Amino acid sequence: MAIVVEGGDRGPALTLVGHEGAVLCLRFNELGTYLVSGGKDRSVRLWNQRRGTLIKTYQGAHAHEVRGVAVSQANDRIASCGGDRQVFLHDVSTGRVLRRFKGHDTKDVNAISFARETKDSVLFSGGYDATLRAWDCRSSSAEAIQVLRSFKDSVTSVATCGHEVIAGSVDGAVRSFDVRTGRVVTDTLHPPVTSVSLSSDSQCVLVGVLDDKIGLLDRSSGDLLAQYKGHSNSKFKLDSVLTHDDAYVISGSEDGRCFLWDLVESTVAQSFQANEVGTALAALAWQPEGDCLVTGAARGDIRVWKGCG
């Protein structure tokens, strides 16, 4: 049984300190050279996770906590969303707010993703108002260019692939929208969906639900290919992701542990205490080249765990 994270209960390789309050979201840029975080302190932060250094803090835009971040393919813009009904587009080098998009009807915007098919000119965001909204990053308009209202409850997670956008909802479904044709495909899992992420070949969708389970769905058929159990997840939104080579599934747990499963065998390959005991491990990300795993703590630090598989 391969072990893919060094340190485990012995502790992280590095700790990034800067956020004041819980870290709520973590995302690498496409090459994995930099890490972006957002948190309860209403800030977005850019890090060099290899050196353990804070590069820049983006503060003053959000009036409430930052719940989601995304990085453009060119690494020149960071998008963020959170508890103030707004989506912001930041210039990486200057820190200036390039766009401020408004339109979500209730306070919390949970997730955000650039549409790579559009060369990052379009952003998608999902929120508590049970909508998925598309924003034109090239336009000076603050209004959404498209609003998708197929959901019966809060949209918790968003992923994009080509001309499709995939979203999970508290209503227990994962919906895939073809933005060119308007076609919608719905896969119903019943428990509230808290996370969606794609495999490296985009053929599978990893889905976290509030039923102490994670499911792997075939993207074309919607068939359930595998389930992963052992962690605790019945109350909170927790990140679940695949490693860069699709060999392992990774998720946080409400007891503060991090779990890694063998993708094919569906067995627990490793688990370790990544957060304080009894404090949910909500935010994590796997570095695209497999160099490290990062986890966000409730007290504000980001822990970097060395990858070795």
PDB file of C-alpha atoms in Angstrom:
ATOM      1  CA  MET A   1       0.000   0.000   0.000  1.00  0.00           C
ATOM      2  CA  ALA A   2       1.631   3.239  -1.142  1.00  0.00           C
ATOM      3  CA  ILE A   3       1.814   6.223   1.183  1.00  0.00           C
ATOM      4  CA  VAL A   4       1.392   9.485  -0.698  1.00  0.00           C
ATOM      5  CA  VAL A   5       1.893  12.088   2.046  1.00  0.00           C
ATOM      6  CA  GLU A   6       4.931  12.263   4.317  1.00  0.00           C
ATOM      7  CA  GLY A   7       4.741  13.518   7.873  1.00  0.00           C
ATOM      8  CA  GLY A   8       1.203  12.455   8.717  1.00  0.00           C
ATOM      9  CA  ASP A   9       0.562  12.698  12.441  1.00  0.00           C
ATOM     10  CA  ARG A  10       4.168  13.795  12.955  1.00  0.00           C
ATOM     11  CA  GLY A  11       3.288  17.176  11.497  1.00  0.00           C
ATOM     12  CA  PRO A  12       3.510  19.201   8.259  1.00  0.00           C
ATOM     13  CA  ALA A  13       6.681  20.054   6.370  1.00  0.00           C
ATOM     14  CA  LEU A  14       5.803  23.778   6.436  1.00  0.00           C
ATOM     15  CA  THR A  15       3.212  26.046   8.005  1.00  0.00           C
ATOM     16  CA  LEU A  16       2.050  29.238   6.272  1.00  0.00           C
ATOM     17  CA  VAL A  17       0.942  31.886   8.746  1.00  0.00           C
ATOM     18  CA  GLY A  18      -1.028  35.006   7.854  1.00  0.00           C
ATOM     19  CA  HIS A  19      -4.800  34.539   7.945  1.00  0.00           C
ATOM     20  CA  GLU A  20      -6.615  35.706  11.054  1.00  0.00           C
ATOM     21  CA  GLY A  21      -9.384  33.159  11.476  1.00  0.00           C
ATOM     22  CA  ALA A  22     -10.365  30.036   9.562  1.00  0.00           C
ATOM     23  CA  VAL A  23      -8.999  29.304   6.093  1.00  0.00           C
ATOM     24  CA  LEU A  24     -12.073  28.522   3.973  1.00  0.00           C
ATOM     25  CA  CYS A  25     -10.669  27.851   0.493  1.00  0.00           C
ATOM     26  CA  LEU A  26      -7.390  26.831  -1.157  1.00  0.00           C
ATOM     27  CA  ARG A  27      -6.481  26.634  -4.850  1.00  0.00           C
ATOM     28  CA  PHE A  28      -3.247  26.194  -6.790  1.00  0.00           C
ATOM     29  CA  ASN A  29      -2.559  27.898 -10.083  1.00  0.00           C
ATOM     30  CA  GLU A  30      -2.531  25.548 -13.077  1.00  0.00           C
ATOM     31  CA  LEU A  31       1.199  24.792 -12.868  1.00  0.00           C
ATOM     32  CA  GLY A  32       1.161  24.434  -9.101  1.00  0.00           C
ATOM     33  CA  THR A  33       3.857  27.069  -8.605  1.00  0.00           C
ATOM     34  CA  TYR A  34       1.679  29.259  -6.391  1.00  0.00           C
ATOM     35  CA  LEU A  35      -1.150  28.833  -3.904  1.00  0.00           C
ATOM     36  CA  VAL A  36      -4.146  31.124  -3.358  1.00  0.00           C
ATOM     37  CA  SER A  37      -6.186  31.115  -0.150  1.00  0.00           C
ATOM     38  CA  GLY A  38      -9.270  32.846   1.182  1.00  0.00           C
ATOM     39  CA  GLY A  39     -10.617  33.039   4.678  1.00  0.00           C
ATOM     40  CA  LYS A  40     -12.795  34.269   7.462  1.00  0.00           C
ATOM     41  CA  ASP A  41     -10.687  37.428   7.723  1.00  0.00           C
ATOM     42  CA  ARG A  42     -12.085  38.654   4.346  1.00  0.00           C
ATOM     43  CA  SER A  43      -8.705  38.459   2.647  1.00  0.00           C
ATOM     44  CA  VAL A  44      -7.287  36.639  -0.370  1.00  0.00           C
ATOM     45  CA  ARG A  45      -3.619  35.676  -0.092  1.00  0.00           C
ATOM     46  CA  LEU A  46      -0.998  34.528  -2.602  1.00  0.00           C
ATOM     47  CA  TRP A  47       1.749  32.178  -1.394  1.00  0.00           C
ATOM     48  CA  ASN A  48       4.888  30.442  -2.547  1.00  0.00           C
ATOM     49  CA  GLN A  49       4.198  27.161  -0.766  1.00  0.00           C
ATOM     50  CA  ARG A  50       7.623  25.714  -1.525  1.00  0.00           C
ATOM     51  CA  ARG A  51       9.461  28.529   0.252  1.00  0.00           C
ATOM     52  CA  GLY A  52       6.755  29.064   2.830  1.00  0.00           C
ATOM     53  CA  THR A  53       6.415  32.757   2.016  1.00  0.00           C
ATOM     54  CA  LEU A  54       3.479  35.125   1.641  1.00  0.00           C
ATOM     55  CA  ILE A  55       3.752  37.002  -1.674  1.00  0.00           C
ATOM     56  CA  LYS A  56       0.761  39.337  -1.553  1.00  0.00           C
ATOM     57  CA  THR A  57      -2.442  40.031   0.375  1.00  0.00           C
ATOM     58  CA  TYR A  58      -5.596  41.220  -1.411  1.00  0.00           C
ATOM     59  CA  GLN A  59      -7.756  42.962   1.157  1.00  0.00           C
ATOM     60  CA  GLY A  60     -10.456  45.600   1.213  1.00  0.00           C
ATOM     61  CA  ALA A  61     -12.727  44.196  -1.510  1.00  0.00           C
ATOM     62  CA  HIS A  62     -14.789  41.705   0.479  1.00  0.00           C
ATOM     63  CA  ALA A  63     -16.988  42.869   3.352  1.00  0.00           C
ATOM     64  CA  HIS A  64     -17.468  39.302   4.576  1.00  0.00           C
ATOM     65  CA  GLU A  65     -15.575  35.995   4.514  1.00  0.00           C
ATOM     66  CA  VAL A  66     -14.023  34.668   1.296  1.00  0.00           C
ATOM     67  CA  ARG A  67     -15.538  31.277   0.414  1.00  0.00           C
ATOM     68  CA  GLY A  68     -14.097  30.577  -3.026  1.00  0.00           C
ATOM     69  CA  VAL A  69     -11.052  31.494  -5.138  1.00  0.00           C
ATOM     70  CA  ALA A  70      -9.863  30.717  -8.666  1.00  0.00           C
ATOM     71  CA  VAL A  71      -6.729  31.559 -10.671  1.00  0.00           C
ATOM     72  CA  SER A  72      -6.646  32.440 -14.370  1.00  0.00           C
ATOM     73  CA  GLN A  73      -4.615  30.296 -16.757  1.00  0.00           C
ATOM     74  CA  ALA A  74      -2.254  33.208 -17.447  1.00  0.00           C
ATOM     75  CA  ASN A  75      -1.708  33.696 -13.684  1.00  0.00           C
ATOM     76  CA  ASP A  76      -2.524  37.380 -14.006  1.00  0.00           C
ATOM     77  CA  ARG A  77      -5.937  37.411 -12.312  1.00  0.00           C
ATOM     78  CA  ILE A  78      -7.516  35.946  -9.199  1.00  0.00           C
ATOM     79  CA  ALA A  79     -11.275  35.640  -8.826  1.00  0.00           C
ATOM     80  CA  SER A  80     -12.915  35.476  -5.415  1.00  0.00           C
ATOM     81  CA  CYS A  81     -16.399  35.166  -3.952  1.00  0.00           C
ATOM     82  CA  GLY A  82     -17.874  35.033  -0.485  1.00  0.00           C
ATOM     83  CA  GLY A  83     -20.436  36.184   2.010  1.00  0.00           C
ATOM     84  CA  ASP A  84     -21.220  39.556   0.469  1.00  0.00           C
ATOM     85  CA  ARG A  85     -23.153  38.474  -2.687  1.00  0.00           C
ATOM     86  CA  GLN A  86     -20.347  39.704  -4.925  1.00  0.00           C
ATOM     87  CA  VAL A  87     -17.660  38.279  -7.191  1.00  0.00           C
ATOM     88  CA  PHE A  88     -14.344  40.118  -7.497  1.00  0.00           C
ATOM     89  CA  LEU A  89     -11.624  39.944 -10.123  1.00  0.00           C
ATOM     90  CA  HIS A  90      -8.195  41.000  -8.822  1.00  0.00           C
ATOM     91  CA  ASP A  91      -5.046  41.941 -10.718  1.00  0.00           C
ATOM     92  CA  VAL A  92      -2.338  39.644  -9.356  1.00  0.00           C
ATOM     93  CA  SER A  93       0.617  42.030  -9.571  1.00  0.00           C
ATOM     94  CA  THR A  94      -1.003  45.307  -8.454  1.00  0.00           C
ATOM     95  CA  GLY A  95      -3.748  43.966  -6.201  1.00  0.00           C
ATOM     96  CA  ARG A  96      -6.239  46.268  -7.911  1.00  0.00           C
ATOM     97  CA  VAL A  97      -9.869  45.130  -8.243  1.00  0.00           C
ATOM     98  CA  LEU A  98     -10.493  44.864 -11.991  1.00  0.00           C
ATOM     99  CA  ARG A  99     -14.179  43.905 -11.842  1.00  0.00           C
ATOM    100  CA  ARG A 100     -16.885  43.787  -9.214  1.00  0.00           C
ATOM    101  CA  PHE A 101     -19.801  41.592 -10.269  1.00  0.00           C
ATOM    102  CA  LYS A 102     -23.169  41.825  -8.501  1.00  0.00           C
ATOM    103  CA  GLY A 103     -26.371  39.842  -8.863  1.00  0.00           C
ATOM    104  CA  HIS A 104     -26.606  36.921  -6.454  1.00  0.00           C
ATOM    105  CA  ASP A 105     -29.768  37.410  -4.417  1.00  0.00           C
ATOM    106  CA  THR A 106     -28.621  36.132  -1.023  1.00  0.00           C
ATOM    107  CA  LYS A 107     -25.437  36.822   0.866  1.00  0.00           C
ATOM    108  CA  ASP A 108     -23.287  33.729   0.337  1.00  0.00           C
ATOM    109  CA  VAL A 109     -21.552  32.900  -2.942  1.00  0.00           C
ATOM    110  CA  ASN A 110     -19.959  29.512  -2.333  1.00  0.00           C
ATOM    111  CA  ALA A 111     -17.857  28.592  -5.360  1.00  0.00           C
ATOM    112  CA  ILE A 112     -16.217  30.050  -8.429  1.00  0.00           C
ATOM    113  CA  SER A 113     -14.409  28.785 -11.529  1.00  0.00           C
ATOM    114  CA  PHE A 114     -12.923  30.232 -14.700  1.00  0.00           C
ATOM    115  CA  ALA A 115     -14.178  28.732 -17.967  1.00  0.00           C
ATOM    116  CA  ARG A 116     -10.986  27.579 -19.719  1.00  0.00           C
ATOM    117  CA  GLU A 117     -12.831  27.162 -23.031  1.00  0.00           C
ATOM    118  CA  THR A 118     -13.267  30.957 -23.123  1.00  0.00           C
ATOM    119  CA  LYS A 119      -9.586  31.619 -22.289  1.00  0.00           C
ATOM    120  CA  ASP A 120     -10.742  32.705 -18.830  1.00  0.00           C
ATOM    121  CA  SER A 121     -12.921  35.503 -20.185  1.00  0.00           C
ATOM    122  CA  VAL A 122     -15.970  33.983 -18.431  1.00  0.00           C
ATOM    123  CA  LEU A 123     -16.399  33.179 -14.756  1.00  0.00           C
ATOM    124  CA  PHE A 124     -19.044  30.945 -13.193  1.00  0.00           C
ATOM    125  CA  SER A 125     -20.212  31.305  -9.602  1.00  0.00           C
ATOM    126  CA  GLY A 126     -22.764  29.424  -7.519  1.00  0.00           C
ATOM    127  CA  GLY A 127     -24.494  30.548  -4.365  1.00  0.00           C
ATOM    128  CA  TYR A 128     -27.148  30.266  -1.684  1.00  0.00           C
ATOM    129  CA  ASP A 129     -29.718  31.815  -4.016  1.00  0.00           C
ATOM    130  CA  ALA A 130     -29.861  28.479  -5.895  1.00  0.00           C
ATOM    131  CA  THR A 131     -28.390  29.931  -9.073  1.00  0.00           C
ATOM    132  CA  LEU A 132     -25.299  29.459 -11.197  1.00  0.00           C
ATOM    133  CA  ARG A 133     -24.233  32.727 -12.831  1.00  0.00           C
ATOM    134  CA  ALA A 134     -21.865  33.508 -15.694  1.00  0.00           C
ATOM    135  CA  TRP A 135     -19.852  36.750 -15.754  1.00  0.00           C
ATOM    136  CA  ASP A 136     -18.007  38.352 -18.675  1.00  0.00           C
ATOM    137  CA  CYS A 137     -14.552  39.388 -17.457  1.00  0.00           C
ATOM    138  CA  ARG A 138     -14.023  41.565 -20.553  1.00  0.00           C
ATOM    139  CA  SER A 139     -17.165  43.614 -20.061  1.00  0.00           C
ATOM    140  CA  SER A 140     -17.504  46.708 -17.891  1.00  0.00           C
ATOM    141  CA  SER A 141     -21.011  45.564 -16.931  1.00  0.00           C
ATOM    142  CA  ALA A 142     -21.484  44.260 -13.396  1.00  0.00           C
ATOM    143  CA  GLU A 143     -24.456  42.106 -14.423  1.00  0.00           C
ATOM    144  CA  ALA A 144     -24.383  38.384 -15.156  1.00  0.00           C
ATOM    145  CA  ILE A 145     -24.516  37.378 -18.826  1.00  0.00           C
ATOM    146  CA  GLN A 146     -26.356  34.153 -17.987  1.00  0.00           C
ATOM    147  CA  VAL A 147     -28.296  32.876 -14.971  1.00  0.00           C
ATOM    148  CA  LEU A 148     -29.004  29.149 -14.605  1.00  0.00           C
ATOM    149  CA  ARG A 149     -31.917  28.410 -12.253  1.00  0.00           C
ATOM    150  CA  SER A 150     -32.377  24.622 -12.407  1.00  0.00           C
ATOM    151  CA  PHE A 151     -31.462  24.171  -8.736  1.00  0.00           C
ATOM    152  CA  LYS A 152     -33.878  23.641  -5.852  1.00  0.00           C
ATOM    153  CA  ASP A 153     -31.400  24.677  -3.155  1.00  0.00           C
ATOM    154  CA  SER A 154     -28.003  26.282  -2.601  1.00  0.00           C
ATOM    155  CA  VAL A 155     -25.223  25.697  -5.157  1.00  0.00           C
ATOM    156  CA  THR A 156     -22.166  24.556  -3.210  1.00  0.00           C
ATOM    157  CA  SER A 157     -19.520  23.738  -5.819  1.00  0.00           C
ATOM    158  CA  VAL A 158     -18.566  24.478  -9.424  1.00  0.00           C
ATOM    159  CA  ALA A 159     -16.175  22.939 -11.950  1.00  0.00           C
ATOM    160  CA  THR A 160     -15.732  23.673 -15.652  1.00  0.00           C
ATOM    161  CA  CYS A 161     -14.647  21.524 -18.581  1.00  0.00           C
ATOM    162  CA  GLY A 162     -14.663  22.714 -22.165  1.00  0.00           C
ATOM    163  CA  HIS A 163     -18.088  24.126 -22.960  1.00  0.00           C
ATOM    164  CA  GLU A 164     -19.661  22.497 -19.896  1.00  0.00           C
ATOM    165  CA  VAL A 165     -20.045  23.711 -16.331  1.00  0.00           C
ATOM    166  CA  ILE A 166     -20.721  21.191 -13.559  1.00  0.00           C
ATOM    167  CA  ALA A 167     -22.318  22.193 -10.267  1.00  0.00           C
ATOM    168  CA  GLY A 168     -23.292  20.429  -7.047  1.00  0.00           C
ATOM    169  CA  SER A 169     -26.227  21.477  -4.894  1.00  0.00           C
ATOM    170  CA  VAL A 170     -27.741  20.957  -1.469  1.00  0.00           C
ATOM    171  CA  ASP A 171     -30.761  19.566  -3.332  1.00  0.00           C
ATOM    172  CA  GLY A 172     -28.754  16.354  -3.777  1.00  0.00           C
ATOM    173  CA  ALA A 173     -27.943  16.604  -7.467  1.00  0.00           C
ATOM    174  CA  VAL A 174     -24.995  17.236  -9.754  1.00  0.00           C
ATOM    175  CA  ARG A 175     -25.951  19.134 -12.893  1.00  0.00           C
ATOM    176  CA  SER A 176     -23.908  19.512 -16.075  1.00  0.00           C
ATOM    177  CA  PHE A 177     -24.807  22.426 -18.334  1.00  0.00           C
ATOM    178  CA  ASP A 178     -23.765  22.688 -21.967  1.00  0.00           C
ATOM    179  CA  VAL A 179     -23.552  26.467 -22.276  1.00  0.00           C
ATOM    180  CA  ARG A 180     -23.633  26.320 -26.092  1.00  0.00           C
ATOM    181  CA  THR A 181     -26.805  24.260 -26.484  1.00  0.00           C
ATOM    182  CA  GLY A 182     -28.524  24.851 -23.150  1.00  0.00           C
ATOM    183  CA  ARG A 183     -28.751  21.102 -22.484  1.00  0.00           C
ATOM    184  CA  VAL A 184     -28.798  20.066 -18.817  1.00  0.00           C
ATOM    185  CA  VAL A 185     -27.932  16.608 -17.486  1.00  0.00           C
ATOM    186  CA  THR A 186     -28.867  15.855 -13.874  1.00  0.00           C
ATOM    187  CA  ASP A 187     -27.383  13.077 -11.741  1.00  0.00           C
ATOM    188  CA  THR A 188     -29.274  12.623  -8.470  1.00  0.00           C
ATOM    189  CA  LEU A 189     -27.407  11.387  -5.402  1.00  0.00           C
ATOM    190  CA  HIS A 190     -30.051  12.414  -2.795  1.00  0.00           C
ATOM    191  CA  PRO A 191     -27.773  13.560   0.093  1.00  0.00           C
ATOM    192  CA  PRO A 192     -26.693  17.224  -0.183  1.00  0.00           C
ATOM    193  CA  VAL A 193     -23.703  17.629  -2.518  1.00  0.00           C
ATOM    194  CA  THR A 194     -20.875  19.695  -1.043  1.00  0.00           C
ATOM    195  CA  SER A 195     -18.041  19.299  -3.564  1.00  0.00           C
ATOM    196  CA  VAL A 196     -17.433  18.422  -7.213  1.00  0.00           C
ATOM    197  CA  SER A 197     -14.069  18.021  -8.925  1.00  0.00           C
ATOM    198  CA  LEU A 198     -12.869  16.458 -12.168  1.00  0.00           C
ATOM    199  CA  SER A 199     -10.355  13.728 -12.872  1.00  0.00           C
ATOM    200  CA  SER A 200      -7.279  14.727 -14.864  1.00  0.00           C
ATOM    201  CA  ASP A 201      -8.808  13.376 -18.091  1.00  0.00           C
ATOM    202  CA  SER A 202     -12.193  14.961 -17.237  1.00  0.00           C
ATOM    203  CA  GLN A 203     -13.941  11.617 -17.743  1.00  0.00           C
ATOM    204  CA  CYS A 204     -15.008  11.291 -14.099  1.00  0.00           C
ATOM    205  CA  VAL A 205     -16.534  13.564 -11.467  1.00  0.00           C
ATOM    206  CA  LEU A 206     -15.655  13.181  -7.805  1.00  0.00           C
ATOM    207  CA  VAL A 207     -18.639  14.117  -5.643  1.00  0.00           C
ATOM    208  CA  GLY A 208     -18.649  14.709  -1.890  1.00  0.00           C
ATOM    209  CA  VAL A 209     -21.998  14.380  -0.082  1.00  0.00           C
ATOM    210  CA  LEU A 210     -23.310  14.875   3.461  1.00  0.00           C
ATOM    211  CA  ASP A 211     -23.629  11.144   4.067  1.00  0.00           C
ATOM    212  CA  ASP A 212     -20.069  10.248   5.103  1.00  0.00           C
ATOM    213  CA  LYS A 213     -19.415   9.220   1.503  1.00  0.00           C
ATOM    214  CA  ILE A 214     -17.627  10.350  -1.643  1.00  0.00           C
ATOM    215  CA  GLY A 215     -18.747   9.060  -5.037  1.00  0.00           C
ATOM    216  CA  LEU A 216     -16.905   8.727  -8.339  1.00  0.00           C
ATOM    217  CA  LEU A 217     -19.258   9.226 -11.293  1.00  0.00           C
ATOM    218  CA  ASP A 218     -18.709   8.459 -14.946  1.00  0.00           C
ATOM    219  CA  ARG A 219     -19.188  11.871 -16.532  1.00  0.00           C
ATOM    220  CA  SER A 220     -20.824  10.645 -19.728  1.00  0.00           C
ATOM    221  CA  SER A 221     -23.248   8.079 -18.259  1.00  0.00           C
ATOM    222  CA  GLY A 222     -23.664   9.262 -14.671  1.00  0.00           C
ATOM    223  CA  ASP A 223     -22.937   5.738 -13.408  1.00  0.00           C
ATOM    224  CA  LEU A 224     -21.518   5.425  -9.911  1.00  0.00           C
ATOM    225  CA  LEU A 225     -18.107   3.808 -10.396  1.00  0.00           C
ATOM    226  CA  ALA A 226     -16.891   3.739  -6.800  1.00  0.00           C
ATOM    227  CA  GLN A 227     -17.583   4.979  -3.275  1.00  0.00           C
ATOM    228  CA  TYR A 228     -15.138   6.050  -0.591  1.00  0.00           C
ATOM    229  CA  LYS A 229     -15.962   5.784   3.126  1.00  0.00           C
ATOM    230  CA  GLY A 230     -14.261   6.103   6.482  1.00  0.00           C
ATOM    231  CA  HIS A 231     -14.270   9.845   7.068  1.00  0.00           C
ATOM    232  CA  SER A 232     -16.946  11.834   8.882  1.00  0.00           C
ATOM    233  CA  ASN A 233     -19.007  14.289   6.808  1.00  0.00           C
ATOM    234  CA  SER A 234     -22.619  14.872   7.797  1.00  0.00           C
ATOM    235  CA  LYS A 235     -22.750  18.585   8.673  1.00  0.00           C
ATOM    236  CA  PHE A 236     -20.193  20.726   6.846  1.00  0.00           C
ATOM    237  CA  LYS A 237     -18.948  21.490   3.355  1.00  0.00           C
ATOM    238  CA  LEU A 238     -15.603  19.700   2.955  1.00  0.00           C
ATOM    239  CA  ASP A 239     -13.256  19.663  -0.031  1.00  0.00           C
ATOM    240  CA  SER A 240     -12.632  16.351  -1.793  1.00  0.00           C
ATOM    241  CA  VAL A 241     -10.170  16.075  -4.690  1.00  0.00           C
ATOM    242  CA  LEU A 242      -8.186  13.634  -6.814  1.00  0.00           C
ATOM    243  CA  THR A 243      -4.404  13.568  -6.943  1.00  0.00           C
ATOM    244  CA  HIS A 244      -2.717  14.772 -10.141  1.00  0.00           C
ATOM    245  CA  ASP A 245      -2.362  11.198 -11.440  1.00  0.00           C
ATOM    246  CA  ASP A 246      -5.878  10.119 -10.351  1.00  0.00           C
ATOM    247  CA  ALA A 247      -4.327   7.438  -8.136  1.00  0.00           C
ATOM    248  CA  TYR A 248      -5.877   8.676  -4.886  1.00  0.00           C
ATOM    249  CA  VAL A 249      -8.968  10.410  -3.562  1.00  0.00           C
ATOM    250  CA  ILE A 250      -8.370  12.954  -0.791  1.00  0.00           C
ATOM    251  CA  SER A 251     -10.864  14.493   1.623  1.00  0.00           C
ATOM    252  CA  GLY A 252     -11.049  16.221   4.935  1.00  0.00           C
ATOM    253  CA  SER A 253     -13.114  14.895   7.822  1.00  0.00           C
ATOM    254  CA  GLU A 254     -15.198  16.570  10.495  1.00  0.00           C
ATOM    255  CA  ASP A 255     -12.907  15.159  13.201  1.00  0.00           C
ATOM    256  CA  GLY A 256      -9.949  17.091  11.728  1.00  0.00           C
ATOM    257  CA  ARG A 257      -8.335  14.139   9.968  1.00  0.00           C
ATOM    258  CA  CYS A 258      -7.315  13.914   6.321  1.00  0.00           C
ATOM    259  CA  PHE A 259      -8.140  10.714   4.429  1.00  0.00           C
ATOM    260  CA  LEU A 260      -6.577   9.282   1.279  1.00  0.00           C
ATOM    261  CA  TRP A 261      -8.162   6.370  -0.581  1.00  0.00           C
ATOM    262  CA  ASP A 262      -6.798   4.204  -3.358  1.00  0.00           C
ATOM    263  CA  LEU A 263      -8.947   5.183  -6.342  1.00  0.00           C
ATOM    264  CA  VAL A 264      -9.339   1.681  -7.774  1.00  0.00           C
ATOM    265  CA  GLU A 265      -9.510  -0.365  -4.585  1.00  0.00           C
ATOM    266  CA  SER A 266     -11.650   2.208  -2.685  1.00  0.00           C
ATOM    267  CA  THR A 267      -9.641   1.393   0.441  1.00  0.00           C
ATOM    268  CA  VAL A 268      -8.135   3.887   2.892  1.00  0.00           C
ATOM    269  CA  ALA A 269      -4.449   4.213   1.999  1.00  0.00           C
ATOM    270  CA  GLN A 270      -3.662   6.763   4.696  1.00  0.00           C
ATOM    271  CA  SER A 271      -5.267   9.017   7.297  1.00  0.00           C
ATOM    272  CA  PHE A 272      -3.677  11.512   9.653  1.00  0.00           C
ATOM    273  CA  GLN A 273      -4.592  14.382  11.956  1.00  0.00           C
ATOM    274  CA  ALA A 274      -4.303  17.506   9.786  1.00  0.00           C
ATOM    275  CA  ASN A 275      -6.395  19.899  11.868  1.00  0.00           C
ATOM    276  CA  GLU A 276      -7.121  20.297  15.560  1.00  0.00           C
ATOM    277  CA  VAL A 277      -8.984  17.283  16.982  1.00  0.00           C
ATOM    278  CA  GLY A 278     -12.735  17.787  16.637  1.00  0.00           C
ATOM    279  CA  THR A 279     -12.349  20.703  14.208  1.00  0.00           C
ATOM    280  CA  ALA A 280     -13.570  19.982  10.680  1.00  0.00           C
ATOM    281  CA  LEU A 281     -10.932  19.932   7.952  1.00  0.00           C
ATOM    282  CA  ALA A 282     -12.849  21.889   5.319  1.00  0.00           C
ATOM    283  CA  ALA A 283     -10.259  23.304   2.907  1.00  0.00           C
ATOM    284  CA  LEU A 284      -7.546  21.372   1.102  1.00  0.00           C
ATOM    285  CA  ALA A 285      -5.848  21.200  -2.297  1.00  0.00           C
ATOM    286  CA  TRP A 286      -3.413  18.853  -4.031  1.00  0.00           C
ATOM    287  CA  GLN A 287      -0.529  20.404  -5.947  1.00  0.00           C
ATOM    288  CA  PRO A 288      -0.916  19.675  -9.717  1.00  0.00           C
ATOM    289  CA  GLU A 289       2.565  18.149 -10.023  1.00  0.00           C
ATOM    290  CA  GLY A 290       2.089  16.001  -6.920  1.00  0.00           C
ATOM    291  CA  ASP A 291       4.644  17.905  -4.878  1.00  0.00           C
ATOM    292  CA  CYS A 292       2.452  18.529  -1.835  1.00  0.00           C
ATOM    293  CA  LEU A 293      -0.926  18.601  -0.150  1.00  0.00           C
ATOM    294  CA  VAL A 294      -2.109  21.781   1.584  1.00  0.00           C
ATOM    295  CA  THR A 295      -4.752  21.974   4.298  1.00  0.00           C
ATOM    296  CA  GLY A 296      -6.386  24.973   5.946  1.00  0.00           C
ATOM    297  CA  ALA A 297      -6.817  25.235   9.707  1.00  0.00           C
ATOM    298  CA  ALA A 298      -9.577  26.857  11.738  1.00  0.00           C
ATOM    299  CA  ARG A 299      -7.051  29.040  13.560  1.00  0.00           C
ATOM    300  CA  GLY A 300      -5.762  30.549  10.304  1.00  0.00           C
ATOM    301  CA  ASP A 301      -2.615  28.660   9.339  1.00  0.00           C
ATOM    302  CA  ILE A 302      -2.081  26.629   6.161  1.00  0.00           C
ATOM    303  CA  ARG A 303      -0.211  23.354   6.519  1.00  0.00           C
ATOM    304  CA  VAL A 304       1.963  22.016   3.717  1.00  0.00           C
ATOM    305  CA  TRP A 305       2.404  18.237   3.637  1.00  0.00           C
ATOM    306  CA  LYS A 306       5.091  16.817   1.410  1.00  0.00           C
ATOM    307  CA  GLY A 307       3.893  14.438  -1.307  1.00  0.00           C
ATOM    308  CA  CYS A 308       5.871  11.344  -2.161  1.00  0.00           C
ATOM    309  CA  GLY A 309       3.756   9.427  -4.617  1.00  0.00           C
TER     310      GLY A 309
END
